[in-house]
CSV table of C-alpha atoms in Angstrom, one decimal:
chain,number,residue,atom,x,y,z
X,1,MET,CA,25.0,-40.4,34.1
X,2,ASN,CA,27.0,-37.6,32.7
X,3,LYS,CA,26.3,-38.8,29.2
X,4,LEU,CA,22.5,-38.9,29.9
X,5,ILE,CA,22.7,-35.2,31.3
X,6,LEU,CA,24.6,-34.2,28.1
X,7,LEU,CA,21.9,-35.8,26.0
X,8,VAL,CA,19.1,-34.0,27.9
X,9,CYS,CA,20.9,-30.6,27.7
X,10,THR,CA,21.5,-30.9,24.1
X,11,ALA,CA,17.7,-31.8,23.5
X,12,LEU,CA,16.8,-28.8,25.4
X,13,MET,CA,19.1,-26.5,23.5
X,14,VAL,CA,17.9,-27.9,20.2
X,15,GLY,CA,14.2,-27.4,21.5
X,16,CYS,CA,14.9,-23.8,22.5
X,17,THR,CA,16.8,-23.0,19.3
X,18,ALA,CA,13.7,-24.4,17.3
X,19,ASN,CA,11.4,-22.3,19.3
X,20,VAL,CA,13.4,-19.1,18.7
X,21,LYS,CA,13.5,-20.0,15.0
X,22,GLU,CA,9.8,-20.6,14.9
X,23,ASN,CA,9.2,-17.1,16.3
X,24,LEU,CA,11.1,-15.4,13.5
X,25,THR,CA,9.9,-15.0,10.0
X,26,GLU,CA,12.2,-15.4,7.1
X,27,SER,CA,12.3,-11.6,7.0
X,28,GLY,CA,13.5,-11.4,10.5
X,29,LEU,CA,10.3,-10.3,12.1
X,30,LYS,CA,9.4,-11.4,15.6
X,31,ARG,CA,5.9,-12.4,15.7
X,32,SER,CA,5.7,-11.6,19.6
X,33,ASN,CA,6.4,-8.0,18.7
X,34,PHE,CA,3.0,-7.9,16.8
X,35,GLN,CA,1.0,-9.8,19.5
X,36,THR,CA,-0.4,-7.1,21.7
X,37,GLU,CA,-3.6,-5.1,22.3
X,38,VAL,CA,-4.4,-1.7,20.8
X,39,ASN,CA,-7.6,0.0,22.4
X,40,GLY,CA,-8.6,-3.3,23.8
X,41,GLU,CA,-8.3,-5.2,20.5
X,42,LYS,CA,-5.8,-7.9,19.8
X,43,THR,CA,-3.1,-7.5,17.0
X,44,ASP,CA,-1.1,-10.3,15.5
X,45,LEU,CA,1.3,-11.0,12.6
X,46,PHE,CA,0.1,-13.4,9.8
X,47,VAL,CA,2.7,-15.2,7.6
X,48,LEU,CA,1.9,-16.3,4.1
X,49,THR,CA,4.1,-18.5,2.1
X,50,ASN,CA,3.9,-20.3,-1.3
X,51,LYS,CA,5.8,-23.2,-3.0
X,52,ASN,CA,8.6,-20.9,-4.2
X,53,LYS,CA,9.4,-19.8,-0.5
X,54,MET,CA,8.1,-16.3,-1.1
X,55,GLU,CA,6.9,-14.9,2.2
X,56,VAL,CA,4.5,-12.0,2.9
X,57,CYS,CA,3.8,-10.8,6.5
X,58,ILE,CA,0.7,-9.0,7.3
X,59,THR,CA,-0.6,-7.5,10.5
X,60,ASN,CA,-4.2,-6.6,11.3
X,61,PHE,CA,-3.1,-3.3,12.6
X,62,GLY,CA,-4.2,-1.1,9.7
X,63,GLY,CA,-4.3,-4.2,7.4
X,64,ARG,CA,-0.7,-3.7,6.7
X,65,ILE,CA,1.8,-5.6,4.7
X,66,VAL,CA,4.9,-5.6,6.9
X,67,SER,CA,7.4,-7.6,4.8
X,68,VAL,CA,7.6,-9.2,1.4
X,69,MET,CA,10.4,-11.7,0.7
X,70,VAL,CA,11.2,-12.4,-3.0
X,71,PRO,CA,14.2,-13.7,-4.8
X,72,ASP,CA,16.6,-11.5,-6.7
X,73,LYS,CA,18.3,-12.5,-9.9
X,74,ASP,CA,20.8,-14.5,-8.0
X,75,GLY,CA,18.1,-16.3,-6.1
X,76,THR,CA,19.0,-14.3,-2.8
X,77,MET,CA,15.7,-13.5,-0.9
X,78,LYS,CA,15.2,-9.7,-0.4
X,79,ASP,CA,12.6,-7.9,1.7
X,80,VAL,CA,11.2,-5.4,-0.8
X,81,VAL,CA,8.8,-3.3,1.3
X,82,LEU,CA,9.3,-0.7,4.1
X,83,GLY,CA,7.8,-1.0,7.5
X,84,PHE,CA,8.6,-1.4,11.2
X,85,ASP,CA,9.6,-4.3,13.5
X,86,SER,CA,6.7,-4.0,16.0
X,87,ILE,CA,3.2,-2.6,16.5
X,88,GLN,CA,4.7,-0.2,19.0
X,89,ASP,CA,6.8,1.4,16.2
X,90,TYR,CA,3.7,1.6,14.0
X,91,ILE,CA,1.9,3.5,16.7
X,92,LYS,CA,5.0,5.7,17.7
X,93,TYR,CA,5.7,6.7,14.1
X,94,PRO,CA,2.4,7.3,12.3
X,95,SER,CA,2.7,6.3,8.7
X,96,ASP,CA,0.9,4.6,5.8
X,97,PHE,CA,3.6,1.9,5.3
X,98,GLY,CA,1.9,-1.1,3.8
X,99,ALA,CA,-1.6,-0.1,4.9
X,100,SER,CA,-5.1,-0.8,3.7
X,101,ILE,CA,-6.3,2.7,3.0
X,102,GLY,CA,-9.9,3.7,3.6
X,103,ARG,CA,-12.6,4.9,3.5
X,104,TYR,CA,-11.3,7.1,0.8
X,105,ALA,CA,-7.7,6.9,-0.4
X,106,ASN,CA,-5.9,10.0,-1.6
X,107,ARG,CA,-7.3,13.6,-1.1
X,108,ILE,CA,-10.8,15.1,-1.0
X,109,ASN,CA,-10.8,18.9,-1.5
X,110,GLN,CA,-11.1,20.9,1.7
X,111,GLY,CA,-12.4,17.6,3.2
X,112,ARG,CA,-16.0,18.4,1.8
X,113,PHE,CA,-18.2,16.6,-0.6
X,114,THR,CA,-22.0,16.6,-1.4
X,115,LEU,CA,-24.0,13.5,-1.8
X,116,ASN,CA,-27.8,13.4,-2.4
X,117,GLY,CA,-27.9,16.9,-1.5
X,118,VAL,CA,-26.2,16.6,1.8
X,119,GLU,CA,-22.8,18.3,2.5
X,120,TYR,CA,-20.4,16.2,4.6
X,121,GLN,CA,-17.3,17.6,6.3
X,122,LEU,CA,-14.4,15.4,6.7
X,123,PRO,CA,-11.1,16.0,8.7
X,124,GLN,CA,-8.6,18.4,7.0
X,125,ASN,CA,-5.4,16.6,7.7
X,126,ASN,CA,-3.2,17.5,4.7
X,127,TYR,CA,-2.9,21.0,3.4
X,128,GLY,CA,-6.6,21.7,4.2
X,129,HIS,CA,-7.6,18.5,2.5
X,130,CYS,CA,-8.8,15.1,3.7
X,131,LEU,CA,-6.0,12.7,3.1
X,132,HIS,CA,-6.4,8.8,3.2
X,133,GLY,CA,-9.6,8.8,5.1
X,134,GLY,CA,-8.5,11.3,7.8
X,135,PRO,CA,-6.0,11.0,10.8
X,136,LYS,CA,-8.0,8.1,12.1
X,137,GLY,CA,-8.4,6.2,8.7
X,138,PHE,CA,-8.4,2.6,8.3
X,139,GLN,CA,-4.5,2.5,8.5
X,140,TYR,CA,-4.8,3.1,12.3
X,141,ARG,CA,-7.8,0.7,12.9
X,142,ILE,CA,-7.8,-3.0,14.1
X,143,PHE,CA,-9.1,-5.3,11.4
X,144,ASN,CA,-10.6,-8.8,12.4
X,145,ALA,CA,-8.3,-11.3,10.8
X,146,VAL,CA,-8.7,-14.9,9.8
X,147,GLN,CA,-6.0,-16.9,8.2
X,148,LYS,CA,-7.6,-19.1,5.7
X,149,SER,CA,-4.6,-21.1,4.7
X,150,ASN,CA,-0.8,-20.7,4.4
X,151,GLN,CA,-1.4,-18.5,1.3
X,152,GLU,CA,-4.5,-16.3,2.3
X,153,VAL,CA,-5.7,-14.1,5.1
X,154,GLN,CA,-9.0,-12.3,5.3
X,155,LEU,CA,-9.4,-9.0,7.1
X,156,THR,CA,-12.6,-7.3,7.9
X,157,TYR,CA,-13.5,-4.0,9.4
X,158,GLN,CA,-16.8,-2.1,10.1
X,159,ALA,CA,-16.6,1.7,10.0
X,160,LYS,CA,-19.6,3.2,11.9
X,161,ASP,CA,-21.8,5.9,10.3
X,162,GLY,CA,-20.1,9.2,10.9
X,163,GLU,CA,-16.6,7.8,11.5
X,164,GLU,CA,-14.2,10.4,10.3
X,165,GLY,CA,-17.3,12.3,8.9
X,166,PHE,CA,-18.2,9.6,6.3
X,167,PRO,CA,-21.8,8.6,6.1
X,168,GLY,CA,-23.1,5.0,6.4
X,169,ASN,CA,-22.3,2.0,8.4
X,170,PHE,CA,-19.6,0.5,6.2
X,171,GLN,CA,-18.6,-3.1,6.3
X,172,CYS,CA,-15.3,-4.0,4.3
X,173,THR,CA,-13.3,-7.1,3.6
X,174,VAL,CA,-9.8,-7.1,2.4
X,175,THR,CA,-8.6,-10.6,1.3
X,176,MET,CA,-4.8,-11.0,0.6
X,177,LYS,CA,-3.7,-14.1,-1.2
X,178,LEU,CA,-0.2,-15.1,-2.1
X,179,THR,CA,-0.4,-17.1,-5.4
X,180,ASP,CA,2.2,-19.7,-6.6
X,181,ASP,CA,3.3,-17.4,-9.4
X,182,ASN,CA,4.6,-14.9,-6.8
X,183,ALA,CA,1.8,-12.5,-6.8
X,184,ILE,CA,-0.1,-10.7,-3.9
X,185,ASP,CA,-3.7,-10.7,-5.0
X,186,ILE,CA,-5.5,-8.1,-3.0
X,187,ARG,CA,-9.3,-7.9,-3.2
X,188,TYR,CA,-11.4,-5.4,-1.6
X,189,GLU,CA,-15.2,-5.7,-1.0
X,190,ALA,CA,-17.6,-3.4,0.8
X,191,GLU,CA,-21.3,-2.7,1.5
X,192,THR,CA,-23.0,0.1,3.2
X,193,ASP,CA,-26.5,0.9,4.7
X,194,LYS,CA,-26.4,4.7,3.5
X,195,PRO,CA,-25.1,6.1,0.3
X,196,THR,CA,-21.4,6.8,0.8
X,197,ILE,CA,-18.1,7.1,-0.9
X,198,VAL,CA,-15.3,4.5,-1.2
X,199,ASN,CA,-11.9,4.3,-2.6
X,200,MET,CA,-9.6,1.7,-1.0
X,201,THR,CA,-6.0,0.9,-1.8
X,202,ASN,CA,-2.8,-0.6,-0.5
X,203,HIS,CA,0.1,1.8,0.5
X,204,SER,CA,3.1,-0.4,0.3
X,205,TYR,CA,6.4,1.4,-0.2
X,206,PHE,CA,8.4,-0.8,-2.5
X,207,ASN,CA,12.2,-0.8,-2.5
X,208,LEU,CA,13.1,-3.4,-5.0
X,209,ASP,CA,16.9,-3.5,-4.1
X,210,GLY,CA,15.9,-4.9,-0.8
X,211,ASN,CA,18.1,-2.2,0.7
X,212,PRO,CA,16.3,0.9,1.9
X,213,SER,CA,19.6,2.8,2.3
X,214,LYS,CA,19.5,3.1,-1.5
X,215,ASP,CA,17.2,5.6,-3.3
X,216,ASN,CA,14.8,4.9,-6.1
X,217,SER,CA,16.5,6.9,-8.9
X,218,SER,CA,17.6,3.9,-10.9
X,219,TYR,CA,14.3,2.0,-10.9
X,220,LEU,CA,12.7,1.7,-14.3
X,221,LEU,CA,9.1,2.7,-14.2
X,222,THR,CA,6.6,1.8,-17.0
X,223,LEU,CA,2.9,3.2,-16.9
X,224,ASN,CA,0.2,2.0,-19.4
X,225,ALA,CA,-1.3,5.6,-19.3
X,226,ASP,CA,-1.5,8.4,-21.9
X,227,HIS,CA,-2.8,10.9,-19.3
X,228,TYR,CA,-2.5,11.9,-15.9
X,229,THR,CA,-4.4,14.4,-13.4
X,230,PRO,CA,-2.3,17.5,-12.6
X,231,VAL,CA,-2.2,18.9,-9.1
X,232,ASP,CA,-1.9,22.3,-7.6
X,233,SER,CA,0.6,23.4,-5.0
X,234,THR,CA,-1.5,21.7,-2.2
X,235,PHE,CA,-1.4,18.4,-4.1
X,236,MET,CA,-5.1,18.7,-5.1
X,237,THR,CA,-6.1,17.6,-8.5
X,238,THR,CA,-7.2,20.6,-10.6
X,239,GLY,CA,-9.9,18.7,-12.6
X,240,GLU,CA,-7.8,18.6,-15.8
X,241,ILE,CA,-6.8,15.4,-17.5
X,242,ALA,CA,-3.6,16.1,-19.3
X,243,SER,CA,-1.6,14.3,-21.9
X,244,VAL,CA,1.8,12.9,-20.8
X,245,GLU,CA,3.1,13.5,-24.4
X,246,GLY,CA,6.3,15.6,-24.3
X,247,THR,CA,6.5,15.8,-20.5
X,248,PRO,CA,8.5,14.2,-17.7
X,249,MET,CA,5.1,12.4,-16.7
X,250,ASP,CA,5.6,10.1,-19.8
X,251,PHE,CA,6.5,6.7,-18.6
X,252,ARG,CA,4.9,4.7,-21.5
X,253,GLN,CA,8.3,3.2,-22.1
X,254,PRO,CA,10.6,2.0,-19.3
X,255,THR,CA,12.3,5.2,-17.8
X,256,ALA,CA,14.5,5.6,-15.0
X,257,ILE,CA,12.7,7.6,-12.3
X,258,GLY,CA,15.8,9.7,-11.6
X,259,ALA,CA,15.9,10.7,-15.3
X,260,ASN,CA,12.5,12.5,-15.0
X,261,ILE,CA,11.8,13.4,-11.4
X,262,ASN,CA,14.1,16.2,-11.0
X,263,GLN,CA,13.3,18.0,-14.3
X,264,ASP,CA,12.2,21.8,-14.4
X,265,PHE,CA,8.5,21.2,-14.8
X,266,ALA,CA,5.7,22.8,-12.8
X,267,GLN,CA,3.9,19.6,-11.8
X,268,LEU,CA,7.0,18.0,-10.4
X,269,LYS,CA,7.4,21.2,-8.3
X,270,ASN,CA,3.8,21.1,-7.1
X,271,GLY,CA,4.1,17.4,-6.3
X,272,ASN,CA,7.5,17.8,-4.6
X,273,GLY,CA,8.5,15.2,-7.3
X,274,ILE,CA,6.2,12.5,-8.5
X,275,ASP,CA,3.1,12.2,-6.4
X,276,HIS,CA,0.3,12.1,-9.1
X,277,ASN,CA,-2.5,10.0,-10.4
X,278,TRP,CA,-2.3,8.5,-13.9
X,279,VAL,CA,-5.3,7.7,-16.0
X,280,LEU,CA,-4.9,4.0,-17.0
X,281,ASN,CA,-5.5,2.8,-20.5
X,282,THR,CA,-6.6,-0.6,-19.3
X,283,GLN,CA,-10.3,0.5,-18.7
X,284,GLY,CA,-10.9,-1.7,-15.8
X,285,ASP,CA,-9.5,-4.9,-17.3
X,286,VAL,CA,-7.5,-6.7,-14.5
X,287,SER,CA,-5.9,-8.8,-17.1
X,288,LYS,CA,-4.0,-6.0,-18.6
X,289,LEU,CA,-0.7,-4.8,-17.3
X,290,CYS,CA,-1.0,-1.3,-15.9
X,291,ALA,CA,2.4,-0.7,-14.4
X,292,THR,CA,5.9,-2.1,-14.0
X,293,LEU,CA,8.7,-1.2,-11.7
X,294,GLU,CA,12.1,-2.8,-12.0
X,295,SER,CA,15.5,-2.6,-10.2
X,296,PRO,CA,18.3,-3.0,-12.6
X,297,ALA,CA,20.5,-3.8,-9.6
X,298,THR,CA,18.6,-6.9,-8.3
X,299,GLY,CA,16.7,-7.7,-11.4
X,300,ILE,CA,13.4,-7.8,-9.3
X,301,VAL,CA,10.4,-6.8,-11.4
X,302,LEU,CA,7.0,-5.8,-10.0
X,303,ASP,CA,4.0,-5.9,-12.4
X,304,VAL,CA,0.8,-4.3,-11.2
X,305,TYR,CA,-2.7,-5.2,-12.5
X,306,THR,CA,-6.1,-3.7,-11.4
X,307,ASN,CA,-9.7,-3.1,-12.2
X,308,GLU,CA,-9.4,0.4,-11.2
X,309,PRO,CA,-9.3,3.5,-13.5
X,310,GLY,CA,-6.2,5.1,-11.9
X,311,ILE,CA,-2.9,4.5,-10.2
X,312,GLN,CA,-1.1,7.0,-7.8
X,313,ILE,CA,2.7,6.8,-8.1
X,314,TYR,CA,4.3,8.3,-5.1
X,315,CYS,CA,8.2,8.2,-4.9
X,316,GLY,CA,8.8,8.9,-1.1
X,317,ASN,CA,9.3,12.6,-1.5
X,318,PHE,CA,8.4,13.3,2.1
X,319,LEU,CA,10.7,10.6,3.6
X,320,ASP,CA,13.4,12.6,5.3
X,321,GLY,CA,15.5,10.4,7.5
X,322,THR,CA,13.6,10.9,10.6
X,323,LEU,CA,12.1,7.4,10.6
X,324,THR,CA,14.1,4.3,11.5
X,325,GLY,CA,12.5,1.1,10.1
X,326,LYS,CA,13.0,-2.6,10.1
X,327,LYS,CA,16.5,-3.8,11.3
X,328,GLY,CA,17.4,-0.3,12.3
X,329,ILE,CA,17.6,1.2,8.7
X,330,VAL,CA,16.9,4.9,8.3
X,331,TYR,CA,14.4,5.6,5.7
X,332,ASN,CA,15.8,8.5,3.7
X,333,PHE,CA,14.5,10.7,0.9
X,334,ARG,CA,12.9,8.8,-2.0
X,335,THR,CA,14.0,5.4,-0.8
X,336,ALA,CA,10.8,3.6,-2.2
X,337,VAL,CA,7.9,3.9,-4.6
X,338,CYS,CA,4.3,3.5,-3.9
X,339,LEU,CA,1.9,2.1,-6.6
X,340,GLU,CA,-1.7,2.7,-5.3
X,341,THR,CA,-4.5,1.5,-7.5
X,342,GLN,CA,-7.6,3.6,-7.2
X,343,HIS,CA,-10.3,6.0,-8.3
X,344,TYR,CA,-8.9,9.4,-9.0
X,345,PRO,CA,-8.3,11.9,-6.1
X,346,ASP,CA,-11.3,14.1,-5.2
X,347,THR,CA,-13.6,12.2,-7.5
X,348,PRO,CA,-16.6,13.0,-5.3
X,349,ASN,CA,-16.3,16.6,-6.3
X,350,LYS,CA,-15.6,15.9,-9.9
X,351,PRO,CA,-18.7,14.2,-11.3
X,352,GLU,CA,-17.3,13.8,-14.8
X,353,TRP,CA,-14.8,11.3,-13.4
X,354,PRO,CA,-15.7,7.6,-12.7
X,355,SER,CA,-18.0,7.6,-9.7
X,356,ALA,CA,-16.8,6.4,-6.3
X,357,VAL,CA,-20.3,6.4,-4.8
X,358,LEU,CA,-21.5,3.3,-3.1
X,359,ARG,CA,-25.3,2.8,-2.3
X,360,PRO,CA,-27.2,0.3,-0.2
X,361,GLY,CA,-27.7,-3.0,-2.0
X,362,GLU,CA,-24.6,-2.4,-4.1
X,363,LYS,CA,-21.1,-4.2,-3.5
X,364,TYR,CA,-17.9,-2.3,-3.9
X,365,GLN,CA,-15.2,-4.6,-5.4
X,366,SER,CA,-11.6,-3.5,-6.3
X,367,GLN,CA,-8.6,-5.7,-7.0
X,368,CYS,CA,-4.9,-5.0,-7.2
X,369,ILE,CA,-2.3,-7.6,-8.1
X,370,TYR,CA,1.3,-7.1,-7.3
X,371,LYS,CA,3.2,-9.8,-9.2
X,372,PHE,CA,7.0,-10.3,-8.7
X,373,SER,CA,9.5,-11.8,-11.2
X,374,VAL,CA,13.1,-11.5,-12.0
X,375,ARG,CA,14.9,-10.3,-15.1
X,376,LYS,CA,18.4,-11.8,-15.2
């Protein structure tokens, strides 16, 4: 009898252990911390895995990448993006960590633009400008999510005409697919019933050491770009397209971020470091490499591909130790790098730049590929 009781207890313990394990992702996230309701809409955590045991966790709160587990040069799995352990933390600490940004990523001057002779006023949430679609942009909205397979999730959102001041009922789809060559392939599609503007991107903060207590100064950055768009002291593009030649903005060869970012250069002062858009040489060819970020410590390499004309590089210059992220780690100054594929900032007010206008009957299509590998 005692033996039977022991067997039953053991089975129950094994079952409980399995259930606990099932509820945790490889990155240590607890799925139940993401299963709640925000403004009456359900949120959840969606887990993608491939044959190499790479894992990407995504929540439909803001269409966010929450964690990315990739192997380093020793085969040890590292979580290489910043984020939080729960939906409540994402709400408590407003941020762009991992978010699908829309309707218009980056800045629009004074929050104003004119389209078809009509002037639109958007929120002015950043130095008098509209940043990342306003204070209630897509990063704070609940997407409808459908997990298509172990390697793909599809997120959809409909922004109403006038939402955050933008015209047109705007239906967008963000498809995130984890490929078997360790790439996150992100595709954005959108349609509208009135002329509008669109510029979507992903705002993941990458720490390729898998250790957010370390800063990004040793990371090697390479950009396939001969030019960039300078900014003024409010981070607004001036309209100039400037050569990187002979400046600290030249990353055409692998260069340690720390070697350039603190140089005595007006643009670095204006941007509080690196927070600029580069004009890509790739001309919309998604097969051409546009950017590479590498950690010499872990050997983890991130290659970026896009059909967009530009990429914003932001080096976490406004992280200041006031946010505590996953696993209780404090996010300090310049502890990550964002690589945001995009149309140039303030394009709606600069007609000489590639257009960001979307009209009825047209389909917006944008693609960003984050591909991971290791250099041993």
